[in-house]
XYZ file of C-alpha atoms in Angstrom:
351
model
C 26.062 48.276 55.080
C 29.742 48.152 55.872
C 32.305 48.164 58.665
C 34.397 50.521 60.710
C 38.099 49.848 60.283
C 38.252 49.053 63.991
C 35.733 46.235 63.408
C 37.809 44.744 60.604
C 40.949 44.799 62.712
C 39.123 43.382 65.717
C 37.847 40.467 63.619
C 40.810 39.846 61.341
C 43.841 41.358 63.089
C 46.473 43.633 61.590
C 47.979 46.969 62.607
C 45.762 49.957 61.877
C 47.355 53.233 60.808
C 44.636 55.890 60.699
C 41.161 56.602 62.022
C 39.567 53.493 63.618
C 36.084 55.021 63.171
C 36.473 55.339 59.395
C 33.539 53.514 57.767
C 33.982 51.518 54.542
C 31.122 50.035 52.534
C 32.963 47.575 50.308
C 36.181 46.410 48.662
C 37.327 47.652 45.244
C 40.461 47.405 43.048
C 43.133 50.066 43.494
C 42.162 51.880 40.295
C 38.393 51.802 40.912
C 38.170 52.401 44.655
C 36.467 55.530 45.928
C 36.227 57.376 49.219
C 33.982 54.714 50.796
C 36.037 51.668 49.739
C 38.900 49.679 51.146
C 41.404 48.238 48.657
C 44.513 46.055 48.913
C 48.068 45.850 47.589
C 49.349 42.275 47.289
C 51.882 42.775 44.485
C 54.689 45.294 44.930
C 54.755 46.194 41.234
C 51.464 48.042 41.777
C 52.855 50.377 44.444
C 52.451 53.399 42.185
C 48.755 52.610 41.671
C 48.348 52.199 45.423
C 49.958 55.546 46.076
C 47.491 57.232 43.718
C 44.416 55.267 44.810
C 41.345 57.149 46.008
C 40.443 54.336 48.438
C 39.612 55.326 52.003
C 41.948 52.604 53.298
C 44.479 50.086 52.035
C 45.434 46.600 53.147
C 49.225 46.373 52.750
C 52.308 44.479 53.892
C 54.902 46.187 56.082
C 57.370 46.522 53.173
C 54.789 48.026 50.834
C 53.434 50.283 53.562
C 56.788 51.988 53.922
C 56.932 52.499 50.149
C 53.425 53.932 49.614
C 53.131 56.003 52.790
C 54.732 59.053 51.154
C 52.086 59.386 48.435
C 49.006 57.627 49.827
C 47.150 59.665 52.463
C 44.398 57.268 53.520
C 44.260 54.812 56.395
C 46.210 51.548 56.184
C 45.887 48.094 57.697
C 49.341 46.515 57.805
C 49.336 42.699 57.683
C 51.610 39.806 56.729
C 49.465 38.538 53.846
C 47.337 41.276 52.229
C 45.740 38.935 49.695
C 44.487 36.485 52.325
C 43.323 39.409 54.488
C 41.415 40.797 51.500
C 39.726 37.403 51.001
C 38.552 37.261 54.613
C 37.383 40.873 54.569
C 35.471 40.172 51.352
C 33.712 37.283 53.116
C 32.588 39.684 55.833
C 31.121 42.113 53.293
C 29.482 39.265 51.380
C 27.825 37.951 54.538
C 26.100 41.300 55.079
C 24.179 41.087 51.818
C 23.920 37.324 51.272
C 20.467 35.865 50.755
C 19.637 33.482 53.596
C 17.586 30.610 52.251
C 14.738 29.427 54.442
C 15.261 26.034 56.080
C 13.203 23.134 54.825
C 12.374 21.100 51.718
C 10.751 22.699 48.685
C 7.392 21.081 47.797
C 8.653 20.086 44.333
C 11.724 18.280 45.706
C 11.651 14.500 46.094
C 13.284 13.130 49.237
C 13.268 9.403 49.943
C 11.606 8.622 53.287
C 14.790 6.848 54.410
C 16.941 9.929 53.844
C 18.020 12.017 56.830
C 17.662 15.743 56.251
C 18.463 18.058 59.149
C 15.599 20.495 59.874
C 17.923 23.468 59.358
C 18.950 22.329 55.858
C 17.505 23.920 52.722
C 16.473 21.682 49.815
C 15.379 23.671 46.759
C 12.935 22.806 43.951
C 13.148 19.643 41.841
C 15.920 18.073 43.919
C 16.090 14.276 44.131
C 17.395 12.798 47.398
C 17.559 9.020 47.507
C 17.284 6.530 50.368
C 19.699 6.668 53.273
C 21.295 9.994 52.326
C 22.383 12.122 55.304
C 22.252 15.912 54.918
C 23.750 17.900 57.774
C 22.501 21.052 59.474
C 22.654 24.304 57.557
C 23.314 22.599 54.221
C 21.929 24.245 51.057
C 20.895 22.125 48.073
C 19.855 24.229 45.078
C 17.511 23.418 42.198
C 17.955 20.340 40.081
C 20.473 18.473 42.229
C 20.613 14.692 42.513
C 21.853 13.075 45.723
C 22.323 9.324 45.577
C 21.472 6.709 48.179
C 23.470 6.704 51.412
C 25.366 9.859 50.426
C 26.544 12.113 53.260
C 26.642 15.913 53.093
C 28.214 17.792 55.974
C 27.124 20.789 57.972
C 26.901 24.082 56.078
C 27.808 22.599 52.705
C 26.273 24.233 49.611
C 25.366 22.465 46.370
C 24.598 24.914 43.571
C 22.023 24.036 40.908
C 22.283 20.768 38.976
C 25.012 19.081 41.005
C 25.062 15.270 40.748
C 26.302 13.549 43.902
C 26.191 9.796 43.431
C 25.529 6.970 45.881
C 27.591 6.672 49.079
C 29.768 9.698 48.298
C 30.783 11.873 51.258
C 31.618 15.556 51.677
C 32.443 17.215 54.999
C 31.569 20.563 56.499
C 31.410 23.936 54.691
C 31.999 22.458 51.241
C 30.967 24.174 48.023
C 30.110 22.299 44.815
C 29.238 24.467 41.820
C 26.700 23.842 39.083
C 27.181 20.931 36.725
C 29.786 19.123 38.821
C 29.482 15.327 38.930
C 30.821 13.520 41.982
C 31.059 9.746 42.111
C 30.524 8.704 38.510
C 32.162 5.425 37.454
C 35.886 5.513 36.927
C 37.252 4.539 33.507
C 37.912 0.877 34.281
C 38.013 -1.807 31.577
C 39.990 -5.020 31.049
C 41.055 -5.881 27.523
C 40.292 -9.448 26.499
C 41.177 -10.252 22.916
C 40.508 -6.709 21.766
C 37.192 -6.491 23.583
C 36.809 -4.301 26.676
C 35.274 -5.877 29.748
C 33.819 -3.400 32.246
C 35.255 -3.411 35.772
C 32.601 -2.462 38.350
C 33.500 0.707 40.222
C 32.427 -0.007 43.792
C 34.496 2.519 45.752
C 33.368 5.974 46.853
C 34.454 9.590 46.668
C 35.297 10.838 50.158
C 35.939 14.565 50.577
C 36.950 16.419 53.734
C 35.954 19.796 55.144
C 36.188 23.127 53.277
C 36.498 21.525 49.846
C 35.527 23.643 46.798
C 34.600 21.987 43.488
C 34.164 24.137 40.358
C 31.491 23.955 37.662
C 31.477 20.892 35.394
C 34.319 19.233 37.254
C 34.131 15.432 37.498
C 35.473 13.301 40.336
C 35.286 9.551 39.691
C 34.584 6.988 42.379
C 37.230 4.392 43.123
C 37.258 0.957 41.539
C 37.699 -0.932 44.819
C 39.147 1.581 47.285
C 37.953 5.210 47.558
C 38.938 8.373 45.724
C 40.120 10.682 48.531
C 40.105 14.488 48.546
C 41.376 15.887 51.830
C 40.478 19.058 53.754
C 40.750 22.424 52.034
C 41.320 21.184 48.477
C 40.241 23.685 45.798
C 39.370 22.455 42.306
C 38.539 24.919 39.528
C 36.110 24.357 36.625
C 36.351 21.553 34.050
C 38.795 19.359 35.947
C 38.922 15.563 35.631
C 39.875 13.567 38.731
C 40.014 9.891 37.825
C 39.365 6.881 40.049
C 41.404 5.998 43.141
C 43.248 9.318 43.200
C 44.305 10.801 46.534
C 44.712 14.591 46.805
C 46.365 15.952 49.951
C 45.035 18.768 52.083
C 45.043 22.357 50.759
C 46.127 21.474 47.243
C 44.693 23.726 44.505
C 44.162 23.090 40.784
C 43.272 25.589 38.053
C 40.845 24.878 35.201
C 41.183 21.965 32.769
C 43.680 19.954 34.811
C 43.469 16.210 34.177
C 44.713 13.600 36.658
C 44.822 9.954 35.585
C 43.868 7.119 37.896
C 45.600 5.867 41.046
C 47.880 8.887 41.361
C 48.694 10.163 44.834
C 49.194 13.922 45.254
C 50.573 15.509 48.421
C 49.548 18.468 50.545
C 49.924 22.170 49.620
C 50.515 21.512 45.918
C 49.379 23.748 43.064
C 48.572 22.872 39.433
C 48.352 25.501 36.706
C 45.642 25.421 34.059
C 45.589 22.437 31.657
C 48.367 20.586 33.474
C 48.190 16.837 32.829
C 49.313 14.038 35.143
C 49.718 10.394 34.137
C 48.399 7.608 36.341
C 50.005 5.468 39.041
C 52.608 7.992 40.189
C 53.269 9.862 43.444
C 53.668 13.625 43.776
C 55.009 14.855 47.115
C 54.029 17.808 49.285
C 54.508 21.427 48.151
C 55.044 20.621 44.489
C 53.985 23.383 42.061
C 53.158 22.306 38.502
C 53.106 25.045 35.853
C 50.202 25.489 33.451
C 50.219 23.139 30.467
C 52.904 20.900 31.943
C 52.858 17.129 31.485
C 53.830 15.169 34.597
C 54.963 11.737 33.426
C 56.920 10.545 36.463
C 56.800 10.682 40.239
C 58.071 13.841 41.981
C 59.324 13.717 45.549
C 61.178 17.025 45.960
C 59.222 20.270 46.581
C 59.585 22.995 43.974
C 58.275 24.354 40.665
C 58.116 22.004 37.673
C 57.412 23.011 34.053
C 57.416 21.702 30.504
C 56.175 18.975 28.183
C 57.462 17.257 25.064
C 56.109 17.117 21.481
C 54.264 13.928 20.585
C 56.108 11.433 18.385
C 56.318 7.720 17.706
C 57.159 6.194 21.032
C 60.476 4.670 19.894
C 61.574 8.051 18.464
C 60.426 9.859 21.586
C 62.499 7.534 23.793
C 65.631 8.202 21.718
C 65.056 11.952 21.831
C 64.407 11.862 25.563
C 67.748 10.132 26.147
C 69.529 12.801 24.103
C 67.810 15.644 25.952
C 68.596 14.075 29.312
C 72.289 13.806 28.350
C 72.611 17.364 26.995
C 74.262 18.780 30.172
C 76.931 16.066 30.036
C 77.443 16.594 26.311
C 77.815 20.339 26.870
C 80.539 19.823 29.456
C 82.376 17.444 27.116
C 82.220 20.010 24.309
C 83.552 22.738 26.588
C 86.423 20.507 27.639
C 87.138 19.654 23.997
C 87.082 23.351 23.024
C 89.575 24.167 25.775
C 91.847 21.322 24.654
C 91.772 22.472 21.017
C 92.401 26.088 22.024
C 95.358 25.113 24.203
C 96.849 22.923 21.477
C 96.414 25.650 18.872
C 98.105 28.223 21.090
C 100.997 25.825 21.744
C 101.481 25.206 18.017
C 101.389 28.928 17.210
C 103.955 29.698 19.851
């Protein structure tokens, strides 16, 4: 199993330098690749490794190609984004060996008679599908999943084992939800009355677009009144908490252990590093990049990279410290001005 380089270029594009009939059987890292592999260089600091690689072919950018051509003697596919090209090539190799599940419903699965399951869908063993659920063509539902009433699952979407997808939740086409994820549980909504918490019914939904990936043990809460919205192409890693009424814009990605508090609106093409935390009821604009471990405590409208947090303290002390920190640039300029004044006066007195 594998591909000729000409086939890869025909499917994915790029400029081929070398033998188009060269056959590669898989993708491997620069240091591990052998004579039947294709590898990739997406970070220029690994040019030396690329030059010494035993791979039959490399996926490289134009700048890196010029740098490694002197030492690397294999074929090269020159592209704008080697990492994305690698991802698409890897999908092609994966498709050659992927297990194709037979269409139909496993005899141990329970599907409510009112549910709508496309004949081409695959429902594995011990799956519960409640009334009114709609499962699109080519969907794959693995063992132990629960799909609530009136839920909608789009074409080609794959639920791995033990996914819980609660009532009326929606996911579009080609989605992937990994094992242990819970979609549509109640949001954390309580009203305090004299020190006693009164539960607020959570009657909204979770509505997800196409090409959404949800990692293992990630939780996405349903909205209290309106819906929690996750737009097309969003990628959520493992162990993430998305609270109720959050909106996440298209093609935003979050690494593991991120926590987003309720009613926050996040724009398109954002990234969140691992364990970043975001308070509720704020807005984050498009193309904002939050570093790992950062605490976002206010709205952000300007694109860019944001980092940092602040040690916990009594709130009154924290407010005083925050004011001081915020004024440090002004204080620094005043000190510099004062130093210049003292220096000038000293020089005048000495002269």
